[in-house]
Amino acid sequence: MAQDKIFDATAYFTALATRNRLARAEGFVPVTSSGIDELEGIIDGLRTHKAFVCIDDTGETAYRQESGGWFARRVWTVHILHRHKPGDMDDRARWLDVCRRVFRQLMSAIIADRYLGTTEGIWYVDLTQVLSREYPQQFIDGLTGLYFTLAADEPLDMQKNADEWDDGND
């Protein structure tokens, strides 16, 4: 039995980045990447854009059992990045502060959406611990920001389906 994603993190964070007034005013555009080593969405956009909300579309998953049921803990990483004048630490600090403000505003929307249940699957998002980390000064010359990780515990149907097996052990 195929199991679809319950929470579509890429679509959700793309919509948040598009709807946030500060992000729009400061030129943030939503892009995707496939891991920190593959920031193609940012690299491709550096010529035309100055700021990014980059959703890592690879994610991580761990299966676990809790209270008699099975869950997939999915973890996503979102990067909030803005260009600054290379070598100008005041400009870097200014844009890092903007990235922090965008992060706080995204988190306020995530919290509201989670408790109001306005997005399908958002109620599985774990808000007990959302980790964020700022990029060091030498991350990518002329680019500053932070990233955060968000997890969701989605229920799984782990019943063995006899139609999927030839072993005769149903």
PDB file of C-alpha atoms in Angstrom:
ATOM      1  CA  MET A   1       0.000   0.000   0.000  1.00  0.00           C
ATOM      2  CA  ALA A   2       1.497   3.322  -1.049  1.00  0.00           C
ATOM      3  CA  GLN A   3       1.339   6.046   1.570  1.00  0.00           C
ATOM      4  CA  ASP A   4       1.253   9.663   0.491  1.00  0.00           C
ATOM      5  CA  LYS A   5       2.778  12.514   2.423  1.00  0.00           C
ATOM      6  CA  ILE A   6       0.303  13.978   4.858  1.00  0.00           C
ATOM      7  CA  PHE A   7       2.104  17.333   5.251  1.00  0.00           C
ATOM      8  CA  ASP A   8       3.550  18.899   2.098  1.00  0.00           C
ATOM      9  CA  ALA A   9       6.363  20.997   3.596  1.00  0.00           C
ATOM     10  CA  THR A  10       7.606  22.364   0.264  1.00  0.00           C
ATOM     11  CA  ALA A  11       4.195  23.731  -0.714  1.00  0.00           C
ATOM     12  CA  TYR A  12       3.551  25.005   2.805  1.00  0.00           C
ATOM     13  CA  PHE A  13       6.812  26.961   3.178  1.00  0.00           C
ATOM     14  CA  THR A  14       6.570  28.278  -0.371  1.00  0.00           C
ATOM     15  CA  ALA A  15       3.128  29.662   0.467  1.00  0.00           C
ATOM     16  CA  LEU A  16       4.363  31.173   3.749  1.00  0.00           C
ATOM     17  CA  ALA A  17       7.286  32.902   2.045  1.00  0.00           C
ATOM     18  CA  THR A  18       4.955  34.274  -0.618  1.00  0.00           C
ATOM     19  CA  ARG A  19       2.358  35.571   1.870  1.00  0.00           C
ATOM     20  CA  ASN A  20       4.707  37.191   4.401  1.00  0.00           C
ATOM     21  CA  ARG A  21       4.804  40.976   3.979  1.00  0.00           C
ATOM     22  CA  LEU A  22       8.336  41.455   5.337  1.00  0.00           C
ATOM     23  CA  ALA A  23       9.708  38.661   3.152  1.00  0.00           C
ATOM     24  CA  ARG A  24       8.062  40.164   0.066  1.00  0.00           C
ATOM     25  CA  ALA A  25       9.162  43.716   0.926  1.00  0.00           C
ATOM     26  CA  GLU A  26      12.780  42.602   1.340  1.00  0.00           C
ATOM     27  CA  GLY A  27      12.784  40.577  -1.872  1.00  0.00           C
ATOM     28  CA  PHE A  28      12.765  37.025  -0.464  1.00  0.00           C
ATOM     29  CA  VAL A  29      11.792  34.413  -3.040  1.00  0.00           C
ATOM     30  CA  PRO A  30      10.964  30.779  -2.266  1.00  0.00           C
ATOM     31  CA  VAL A  31      13.278  28.203  -3.863  1.00  0.00           C
ATOM     32  CA  THR A  32      14.088  24.550  -3.248  1.00  0.00           C
ATOM     33  CA  SER A  33      17.316  22.638  -2.871  1.00  0.00           C
ATOM     34  CA  SER A  34      18.329  19.043  -2.337  1.00  0.00           C
ATOM     35  CA  GLY A  35      20.515  19.323   0.754  1.00  0.00           C
ATOM     36  CA  ILE A  36      23.072  21.869   1.922  1.00  0.00           C
ATOM     37  CA  ASP A  37      25.579  20.593  -0.624  1.00  0.00           C
ATOM     38  CA  GLU A  38      23.073  21.179  -3.407  1.00  0.00           C
ATOM     39  CA  LEU A  39      21.870  24.759  -2.972  1.00  0.00           C
ATOM     40  CA  GLU A  40      20.992  24.959  -6.658  1.00  0.00           C
ATOM     41  CA  GLY A  41      17.891  27.089  -6.071  1.00  0.00           C
ATOM     42  CA  ILE A  42      20.008  29.766  -4.435  1.00  0.00           C
ATOM     43  CA  ILE A  43      22.966  29.524  -6.783  1.00  0.00           C
ATOM     44  CA  ASP A  44      20.670  29.759  -9.810  1.00  0.00           C
ATOM     45  CA  GLY A  45      18.886  32.756  -8.310  1.00  0.00           C
ATOM     46  CA  LEU A  46      21.899  34.770  -7.133  1.00  0.00           C
ATOM     47  CA  ARG A  47      22.071  36.663 -10.418  1.00  0.00           C
ATOM     48  CA  THR A  48      18.505  37.912 -10.229  1.00  0.00           C
ATOM     49  CA  HIS A  49      17.457  37.773  -6.549  1.00  0.00           C
ATOM     50  CA  LYS A  50      18.931  39.027  -3.312  1.00  0.00           C
ATOM     51  CA  ALA A  51      17.057  36.978  -0.719  1.00  0.00           C
ATOM     52  CA  PHE A  52      15.749  33.435  -0.401  1.00  0.00           C
ATOM     53  CA  VAL A  53      13.552  31.172   1.668  1.00  0.00           C
ATOM     54  CA  CYS A  54      15.074  27.882   0.560  1.00  0.00           C
ATOM     55  CA  ILE A  55      13.187  24.701   1.349  1.00  0.00           C
ATOM     56  CA  ASP A  56      15.292  21.549   1.394  1.00  0.00           C
ATOM     57  CA  ASP A  57      13.123  19.079  -0.514  1.00  0.00           C
ATOM     58  CA  THR A  58      15.040  15.985   0.588  1.00  0.00           C
ATOM     59  CA  GLY A  59      13.955  15.789   4.226  1.00  0.00           C
ATOM     60  CA  GLU A  60      14.833  13.030   6.674  1.00  0.00           C
ATOM     61  CA  THR A  61      12.562  10.285   7.983  1.00  0.00           C
ATOM     62  CA  ALA A  62      12.705   7.931  10.951  1.00  0.00           C
ATOM     63  CA  TYR A  63      10.052   5.317  11.703  1.00  0.00           C
ATOM     64  CA  ARG A  64       9.107   4.843  15.338  1.00  0.00           C
ATOM     65  CA  GLN A  65       6.503   3.181  17.478  1.00  0.00           C
ATOM     66  CA  GLU A  66       4.605   5.141  20.082  1.00  0.00           C
ATOM     67  CA  SER A  67       1.481   4.346  22.115  1.00  0.00           C
ATOM     68  CA  GLY A  68       0.755   1.247  20.036  1.00  0.00           C
ATOM     69  CA  GLY A  69       0.987   2.995  16.659  1.00  0.00           C
ATOM     70  CA  TRP A  70       3.681   3.613  14.066  1.00  0.00           C
ATOM     71  CA  PHE A  71       4.793   7.054  12.968  1.00  0.00           C
ATOM     72  CA  ALA A  72       7.168   8.537  10.437  1.00  0.00           C
ATOM     73  CA  ARG A  73       9.115  11.428  11.953  1.00  0.00           C
ATOM     74  CA  ARG A  74       9.874  13.664   8.990  1.00  0.00           C
ATOM     75  CA  VAL A  75      12.370  16.504   9.413  1.00  0.00           C
ATOM     76  CA  TRP A  76      12.706  19.427   7.025  1.00  0.00           C
ATOM     77  CA  THR A  77      15.281  22.212   6.827  1.00  0.00           C
ATOM     78  CA  VAL A  78      14.439  25.738   5.721  1.00  0.00           C
ATOM     79  CA  HIS A  79      17.177  28.282   4.959  1.00  0.00           C
ATOM     80  CA  ILE A  80      16.489  32.024   5.205  1.00  0.00           C
ATOM     81  CA  LEU A  81      19.280  33.850   3.363  1.00  0.00           C
ATOM     82  CA  HIS A  82      20.000  37.370   2.158  1.00  0.00           C
ATOM     83  CA  ARG A  83      22.840  38.872   0.146  1.00  0.00           C
ATOM     84  CA  HIS A  84      25.002  41.579   1.689  1.00  0.00           C
ATOM     85  CA  LYS A  85      27.972  43.635   0.547  1.00  0.00           C
ATOM     86  CA  PRO A  86      30.979  41.292   0.718  1.00  0.00           C
ATOM     87  CA  GLY A  87      33.313  42.248   3.540  1.00  0.00           C
ATOM     88  CA  ASP A  88      30.867  44.782   5.030  1.00  0.00           C
ATOM     89  CA  MET A  89      30.069  43.487   8.524  1.00  0.00           C
ATOM     90  CA  ASP A  90      27.524  46.243   9.235  1.00  0.00           C
ATOM     91  CA  ASP A  91      25.584  45.327   6.101  1.00  0.00           C
ATOM     92  CA  ARG A  92      25.853  41.640   7.011  1.00  0.00           C
ATOM     93  CA  ALA A  93      24.502  42.360  10.527  1.00  0.00           C
ATOM     94  CA  ARG A  94      21.628  44.381   9.073  1.00  0.00           C
ATOM     95  CA  TRP A  95      20.524  41.597   6.733  1.00  0.00           C
ATOM     96  CA  LEU A  96      21.050  38.882   9.341  1.00  0.00           C
ATOM     97  CA  ASP A  97      18.641  40.815  11.576  1.00  0.00           C
ATOM     98  CA  VAL A  98      16.102  40.874   8.721  1.00  0.00           C
ATOM     99  CA  CYS A  99      16.513  37.085   8.336  1.00  0.00           C
ATOM    100  CA  ARG A 100      15.887  36.679  12.083  1.00  0.00           C
ATOM    101  CA  ARG A 101      12.723  38.763  11.812  1.00  0.00           C
ATOM    102  CA  VAL A 102      11.480  36.724   8.844  1.00  0.00           C
ATOM    103  CA  PHE A 103      12.158  33.527  10.836  1.00  0.00           C
ATOM    104  CA  ARG A 104      10.195  34.837  13.831  1.00  0.00           C
ATOM    105  CA  GLN A 105       7.292  35.788  11.581  1.00  0.00           C
ATOM    106  CA  LEU A 106       7.315  32.409   9.827  1.00  0.00           C
ATOM    107  CA  MET A 107       7.332  30.700  13.226  1.00  0.00           C
ATOM    108  CA  SER A 108       4.369  32.793  14.405  1.00  0.00           C
ATOM    109  CA  ALA A 109       2.425  31.654  11.320  1.00  0.00           C
ATOM    110  CA  ILE A 110       3.456  28.015  11.824  1.00  0.00           C
ATOM    111  CA  ILE A 111       2.305  28.144  15.452  1.00  0.00           C
ATOM    112  CA  ALA A 112      -1.017  29.750  14.522  1.00  0.00           C
ATOM    113  CA  ASP A 113      -1.576  27.304  11.651  1.00  0.00           C
ATOM    114  CA  ARG A 114      -0.669  24.355  13.887  1.00  0.00           C
ATOM    115  CA  TYR A 115      -3.173  25.231  16.595  1.00  0.00           C
ATOM    116  CA  LEU A 116      -5.906  26.377  14.233  1.00  0.00           C
ATOM    117  CA  GLY A 117      -5.397  23.374  11.921  1.00  0.00           C
ATOM    118  CA  THR A 118      -5.607  25.582   8.817  1.00  0.00           C
ATOM    119  CA  THR A 119      -3.291  23.443   6.658  1.00  0.00           C
ATOM    120  CA  GLU A 120      -3.737  19.743   5.954  1.00  0.00           C
ATOM    121  CA  GLY A 121      -1.348  17.704   8.078  1.00  0.00           C
ATOM    122  CA  ILE A 122      -0.059  20.710  10.064  1.00  0.00           C
ATOM    123  CA  TRP A 123      -1.436  19.228  13.298  1.00  0.00           C
ATOM    124  CA  TYR A 124       1.306  16.572  13.120  1.00  0.00           C
ATOM    125  CA  VAL A 125       4.066  19.222  13.257  1.00  0.00           C
ATOM    126  CA  ASP A 126       6.043  19.029  16.496  1.00  0.00           C
ATOM    127  CA  LEU A 127       6.542  22.489  17.943  1.00  0.00           C
ATOM    128  CA  THR A 128       8.102  21.364  21.237  1.00  0.00           C
ATOM    129  CA  GLN A 129      11.572  22.080  19.840  1.00  0.00           C
ATOM    130  CA  VAL A 130      12.309  23.997  16.640  1.00  0.00           C
ATOM    131  CA  LEU A 131      16.053  24.369  16.192  1.00  0.00           C
ATOM    132  CA  SER A 132      17.627  27.252  14.311  1.00  0.00           C
ATOM    133  CA  ARG A 133      21.229  28.133  13.594  1.00  0.00           C
ATOM    134  CA  GLU A 134      22.805  31.194  12.040  1.00  0.00           C
ATOM    135  CA  TYR A 135      25.360  30.741   9.312  1.00  0.00           C
ATOM    136  CA  PRO A 136      28.903  31.828  10.155  1.00  0.00           C
ATOM    137  CA  GLN A 137      30.483  34.903   8.635  1.00  0.00           C
ATOM    138  CA  GLN A 138      32.311  32.828   6.000  1.00  0.00           C
ATOM    139  CA  PHE A 139      29.359  30.681   4.872  1.00  0.00           C
ATOM    140  CA  ILE A 140      29.167  32.006   1.301  1.00  0.00           C
ATOM    141  CA  ASP A 141      30.839  35.349   0.706  1.00  0.00           C
ATOM    142  CA  GLY A 142      28.162  37.986   0.431  1.00  0.00           C
ATOM    143  CA  LEU A 143      25.366  35.787   1.846  1.00  0.00           C
ATOM    144  CA  THR A 144      24.085  35.699   5.421  1.00  0.00           C
ATOM    145  CA  GLY A 145      21.184  34.108   7.228  1.00  0.00           C
ATOM    146  CA  LEU A 146      20.064  31.125   9.196  1.00  0.00           C
ATOM    147  CA  TYR A 147      18.330  27.806   8.879  1.00  0.00           C
ATOM    148  CA  PHE A 148      15.797  25.987  11.003  1.00  0.00           C
ATOM    149  CA  THR A 149      14.511  22.454  11.212  1.00  0.00           C
ATOM    150  CA  LEU A 150      10.951  21.384  11.724  1.00  0.00           C
ATOM    151  CA  ALA A 151       9.639  17.883  12.385  1.00  0.00           C
ATOM    152  CA  ALA A 152       6.261  16.212  11.945  1.00  0.00           C
ATOM    153  CA  ASP A 153       5.138  12.853  13.322  1.00  0.00           C
ATOM    154  CA  GLU A 154       2.832  11.405  10.686  1.00  0.00           C
ATOM    155  CA  PRO A 155       0.866   8.219  11.440  1.00  0.00           C
ATOM    156  CA  LEU A 156       1.665   5.157   9.345  1.00  0.00           C
ATOM    157  CA  ASP A 157      -0.302   2.090   8.354  1.00  0.00           C
ATOM    158  CA  MET A 158       2.275  -0.651   8.941  1.00  0.00           C
ATOM    159  CA  GLN A 159      -0.028  -3.615   8.390  1.00  0.00           C
ATOM    160  CA  LYS A 160       1.552  -6.270   6.218  1.00  0.00           C
ATOM    161  CA  ASN A 161      -0.353  -6.422   2.959  1.00  0.00           C
ATOM    162  CA  ALA A 162      -0.502  -9.988   1.588  1.00  0.00           C
ATOM    163  CA  ASP A 163      -0.801  -8.631  -1.970  1.00  0.00           C
ATOM    164  CA  GLU A 164       2.763  -7.307  -1.690  1.00  0.00           C
ATOM    165  CA  TRP A 165       4.403 -10.641  -0.757  1.00  0.00           C
ATOM    166  CA  ASP A 166       5.015 -14.086  -2.275  1.00  0.00           C
ATOM    167  CA  ASP A 167       6.198 -15.756   0.944  1.00  0.00           C
ATOM    168  CA  GLY A 168       2.813 -17.134   2.020  1.00  0.00           C
ATOM    169  CA  ASN A 169       3.212 -15.743   5.543  1.00  0.00           C
ATOM    170  CA  ASP A 170       0.195 -13.464   5.866  1.00  0.00           C
TER     171      ASP A 170
END
